[in-house]
mmCIF file of C-alpha atoms in Angstrom:
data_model
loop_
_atom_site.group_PDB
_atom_site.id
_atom_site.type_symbol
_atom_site.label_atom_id
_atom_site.label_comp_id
_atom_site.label_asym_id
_atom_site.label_seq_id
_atom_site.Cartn_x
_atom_site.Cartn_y
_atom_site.Cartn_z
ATOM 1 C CA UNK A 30 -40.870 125.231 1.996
ATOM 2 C CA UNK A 31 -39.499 123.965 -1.705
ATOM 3 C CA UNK A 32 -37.516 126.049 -4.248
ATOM 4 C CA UNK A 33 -37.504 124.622 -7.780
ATOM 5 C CA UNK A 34 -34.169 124.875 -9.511
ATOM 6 C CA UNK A 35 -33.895 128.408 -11.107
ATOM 7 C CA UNK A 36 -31.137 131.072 -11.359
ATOM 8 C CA UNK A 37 -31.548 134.665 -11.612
ATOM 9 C CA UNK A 38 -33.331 135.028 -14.722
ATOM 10 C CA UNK A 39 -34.958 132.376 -14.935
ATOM 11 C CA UNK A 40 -39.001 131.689 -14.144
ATOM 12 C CA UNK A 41 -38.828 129.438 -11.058
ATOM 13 C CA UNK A 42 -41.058 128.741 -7.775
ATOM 14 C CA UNK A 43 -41.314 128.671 -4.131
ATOM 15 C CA UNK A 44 -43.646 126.408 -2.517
ATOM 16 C CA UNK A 45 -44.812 126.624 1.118
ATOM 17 C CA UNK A 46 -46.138 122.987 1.645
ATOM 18 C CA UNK A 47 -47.081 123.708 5.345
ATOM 19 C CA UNK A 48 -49.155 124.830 7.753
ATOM 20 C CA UNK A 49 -52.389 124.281 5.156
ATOM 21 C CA UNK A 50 -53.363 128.009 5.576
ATOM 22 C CA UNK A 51 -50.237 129.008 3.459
ATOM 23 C CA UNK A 52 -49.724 126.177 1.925
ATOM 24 C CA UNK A 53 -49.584 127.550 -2.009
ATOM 25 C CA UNK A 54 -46.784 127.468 -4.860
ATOM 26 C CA UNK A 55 -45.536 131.522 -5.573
ATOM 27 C CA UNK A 56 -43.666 132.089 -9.042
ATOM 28 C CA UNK A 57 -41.423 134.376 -10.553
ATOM 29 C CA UNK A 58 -44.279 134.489 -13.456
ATOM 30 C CA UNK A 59 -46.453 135.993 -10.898
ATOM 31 C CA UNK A 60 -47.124 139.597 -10.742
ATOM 32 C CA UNK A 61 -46.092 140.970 -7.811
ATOM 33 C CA UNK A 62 -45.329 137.607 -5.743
ATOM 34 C CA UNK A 63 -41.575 137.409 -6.120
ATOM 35 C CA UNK A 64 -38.562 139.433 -6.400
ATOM 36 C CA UNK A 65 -35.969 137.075 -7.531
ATOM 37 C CA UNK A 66 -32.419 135.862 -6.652
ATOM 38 C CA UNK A 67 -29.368 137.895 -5.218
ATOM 39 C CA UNK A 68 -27.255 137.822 -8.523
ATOM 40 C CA UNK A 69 -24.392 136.766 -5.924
ATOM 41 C CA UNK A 70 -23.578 133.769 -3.814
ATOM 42 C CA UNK A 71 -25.466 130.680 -5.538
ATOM 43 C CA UNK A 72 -27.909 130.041 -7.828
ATOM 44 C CA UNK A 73 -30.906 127.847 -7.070
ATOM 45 C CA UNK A 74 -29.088 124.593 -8.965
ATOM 46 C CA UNK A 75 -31.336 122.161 -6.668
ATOM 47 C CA UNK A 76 -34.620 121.677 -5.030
ATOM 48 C CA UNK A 77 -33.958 123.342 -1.965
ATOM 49 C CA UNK A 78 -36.509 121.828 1.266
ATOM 50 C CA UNK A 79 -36.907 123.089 4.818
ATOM 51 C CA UNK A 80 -38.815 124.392 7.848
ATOM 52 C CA UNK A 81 -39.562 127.974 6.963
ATOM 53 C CA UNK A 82 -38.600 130.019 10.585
ATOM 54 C CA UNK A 83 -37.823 133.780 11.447
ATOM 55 C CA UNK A 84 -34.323 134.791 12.243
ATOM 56 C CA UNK A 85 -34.102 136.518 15.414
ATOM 57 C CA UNK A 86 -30.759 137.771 17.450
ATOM 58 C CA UNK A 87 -30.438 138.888 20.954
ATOM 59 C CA UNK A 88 -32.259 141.745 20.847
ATOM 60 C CA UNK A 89 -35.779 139.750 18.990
ATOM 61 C CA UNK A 90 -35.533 141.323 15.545
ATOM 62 C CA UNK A 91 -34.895 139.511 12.181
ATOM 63 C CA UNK A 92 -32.740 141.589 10.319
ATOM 64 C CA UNK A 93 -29.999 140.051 10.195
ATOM 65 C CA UNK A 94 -27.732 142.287 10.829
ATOM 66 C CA UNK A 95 -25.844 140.792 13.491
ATOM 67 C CA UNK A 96 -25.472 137.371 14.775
ATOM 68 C CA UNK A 97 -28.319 135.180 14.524
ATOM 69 C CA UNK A 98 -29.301 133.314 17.486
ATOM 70 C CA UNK A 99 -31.928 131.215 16.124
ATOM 71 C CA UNK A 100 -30.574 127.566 15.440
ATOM 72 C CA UNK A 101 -31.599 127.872 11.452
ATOM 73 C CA UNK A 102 -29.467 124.132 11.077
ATOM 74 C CA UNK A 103 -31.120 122.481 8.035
ATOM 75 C CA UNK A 104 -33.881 125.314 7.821
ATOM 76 C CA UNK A 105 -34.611 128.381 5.193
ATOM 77 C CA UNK A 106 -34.191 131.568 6.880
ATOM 78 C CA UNK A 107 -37.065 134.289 6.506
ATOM 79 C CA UNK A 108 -35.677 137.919 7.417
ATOM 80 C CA UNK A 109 -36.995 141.829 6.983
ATOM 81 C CA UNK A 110 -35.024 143.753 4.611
ATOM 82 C CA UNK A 111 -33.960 147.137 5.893
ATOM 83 C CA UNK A 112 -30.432 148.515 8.099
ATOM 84 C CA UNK A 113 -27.695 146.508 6.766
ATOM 85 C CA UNK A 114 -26.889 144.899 3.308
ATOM 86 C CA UNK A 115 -28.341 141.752 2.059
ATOM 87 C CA UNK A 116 -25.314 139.182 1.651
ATOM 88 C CA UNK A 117 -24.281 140.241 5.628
ATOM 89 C CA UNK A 118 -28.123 139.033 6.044
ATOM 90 C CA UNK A 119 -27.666 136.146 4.209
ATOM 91 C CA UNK A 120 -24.539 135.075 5.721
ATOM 92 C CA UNK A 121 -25.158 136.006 8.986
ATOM 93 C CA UNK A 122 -28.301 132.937 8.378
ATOM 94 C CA UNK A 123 -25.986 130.997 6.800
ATOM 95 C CA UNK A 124 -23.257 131.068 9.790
ATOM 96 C CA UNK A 125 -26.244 130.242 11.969
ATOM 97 C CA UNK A 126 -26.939 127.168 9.976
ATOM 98 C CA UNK A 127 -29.689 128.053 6.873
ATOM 99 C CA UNK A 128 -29.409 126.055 3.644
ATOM 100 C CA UNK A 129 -31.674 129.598 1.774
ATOM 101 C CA UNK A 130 -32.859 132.559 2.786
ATOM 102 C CA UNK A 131 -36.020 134.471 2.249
ATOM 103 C CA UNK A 132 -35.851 138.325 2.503
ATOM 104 C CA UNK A 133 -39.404 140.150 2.547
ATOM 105 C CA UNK A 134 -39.632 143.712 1.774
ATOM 106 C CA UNK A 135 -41.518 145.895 3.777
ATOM 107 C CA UNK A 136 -43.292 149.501 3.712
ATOM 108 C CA UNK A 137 -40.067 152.338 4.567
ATOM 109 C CA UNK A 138 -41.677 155.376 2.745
ATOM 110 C CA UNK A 139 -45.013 156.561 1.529
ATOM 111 C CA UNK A 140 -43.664 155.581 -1.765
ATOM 112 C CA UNK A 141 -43.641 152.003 -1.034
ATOM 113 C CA UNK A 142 -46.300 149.601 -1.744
ATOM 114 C CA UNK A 143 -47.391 146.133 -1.419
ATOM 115 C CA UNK A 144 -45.381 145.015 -4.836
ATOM 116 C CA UNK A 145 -42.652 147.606 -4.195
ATOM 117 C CA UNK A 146 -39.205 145.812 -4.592
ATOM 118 C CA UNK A 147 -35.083 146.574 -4.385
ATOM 119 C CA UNK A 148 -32.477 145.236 -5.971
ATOM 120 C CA UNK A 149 -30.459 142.548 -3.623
ATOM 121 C CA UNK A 150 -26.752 144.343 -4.033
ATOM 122 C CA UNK A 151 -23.977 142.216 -2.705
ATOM 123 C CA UNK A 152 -21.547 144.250 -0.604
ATOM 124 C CA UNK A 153 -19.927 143.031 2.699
ATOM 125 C CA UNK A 154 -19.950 139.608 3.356
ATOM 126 C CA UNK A 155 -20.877 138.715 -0.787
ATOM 127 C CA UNK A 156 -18.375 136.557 -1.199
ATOM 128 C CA UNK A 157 -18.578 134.635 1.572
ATOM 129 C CA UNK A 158 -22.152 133.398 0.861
ATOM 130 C CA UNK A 159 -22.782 129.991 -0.378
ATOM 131 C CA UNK A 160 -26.376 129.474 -0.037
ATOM 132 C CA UNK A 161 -29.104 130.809 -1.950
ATOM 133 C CA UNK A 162 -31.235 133.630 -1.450
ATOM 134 C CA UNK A 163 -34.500 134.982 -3.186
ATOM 135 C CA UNK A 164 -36.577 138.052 -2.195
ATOM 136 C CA UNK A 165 -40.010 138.706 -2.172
ATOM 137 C CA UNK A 166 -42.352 141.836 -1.825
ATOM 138 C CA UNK A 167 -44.737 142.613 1.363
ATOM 139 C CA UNK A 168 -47.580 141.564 -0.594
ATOM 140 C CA UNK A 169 -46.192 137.588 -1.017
ATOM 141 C CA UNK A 170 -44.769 138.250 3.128
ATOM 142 C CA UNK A 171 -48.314 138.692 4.036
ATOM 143 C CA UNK A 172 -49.458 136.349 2.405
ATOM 144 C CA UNK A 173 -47.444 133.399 4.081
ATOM 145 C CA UNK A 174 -46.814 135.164 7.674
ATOM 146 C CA UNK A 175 -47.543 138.178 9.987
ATOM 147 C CA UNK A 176 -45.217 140.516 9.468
#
């Protein structure tokens, strides 16, 4: 996966290069592929390049929400939003070695759809983050995994 530079505001893309099934570029420009950036820890100032893997802890979910036992050295952390805040997410990724994070939404109430999205609040752990992280809605998650 690639992230062209970008901050918050500003039109920018993710690119998943492989497996060739996925492979596709996703922009902010896009309706309904992208959420954007956390508005805390980092902007995107710099291509950002890795293996796109799941985050998992002990107990095989990826969360986040507690230590993350997946070696994510060097890679871009993809994680489910829901149960804790999204900077502890990010950071617990980033303690476990992630250079970005991914968050994908998911369906929690009738209400929800595939484009439904949430603003990325920074609360515990906000200020401890110094990686980026973007977030995008079920529809885009679909798109580029099982989830």
């Amino acid at each position: 996966m690639r992230a062209q530079v970008g901050t918050w505001d500003d039109d920018f893309i993710f690119q998943i290069l492989s497996p060739g099934s996925i492979a596709a570029n996703y922009s902010s420009a896009d309706a309904c592929s992208f959420g954007g950036t956390s508005g805390w820890g980092i902007d995107l100032t710099e291509e950002v390049e890795g293996e796109l893997v799941w985050a998992f802890n002990d107990a095989g979910d990826s969360l986040g929400c507690s230590t993350v036992t997946t070696d994510l050295t060097g890679k871009i952390a993809l994680i489910r939003r829901g149960t804790c805040s999204f900077s502890l997410k990010v950071y617990n990724a980033q303690q476990a070695g992630a250079k970005a994070v991914i968050i994908v939404n998911h369906y929690t109430t009738a209400a929800d759809g595939p484009c439904t999205l949430y603003n990325m609040t920074g609360l515990d752990s906000a200020a401890l983050v110094t990686i980026p992280a973007i977030f995008i809605p079920r529809s885009t998650g679909e798109l580029i995994t099982p989830v």
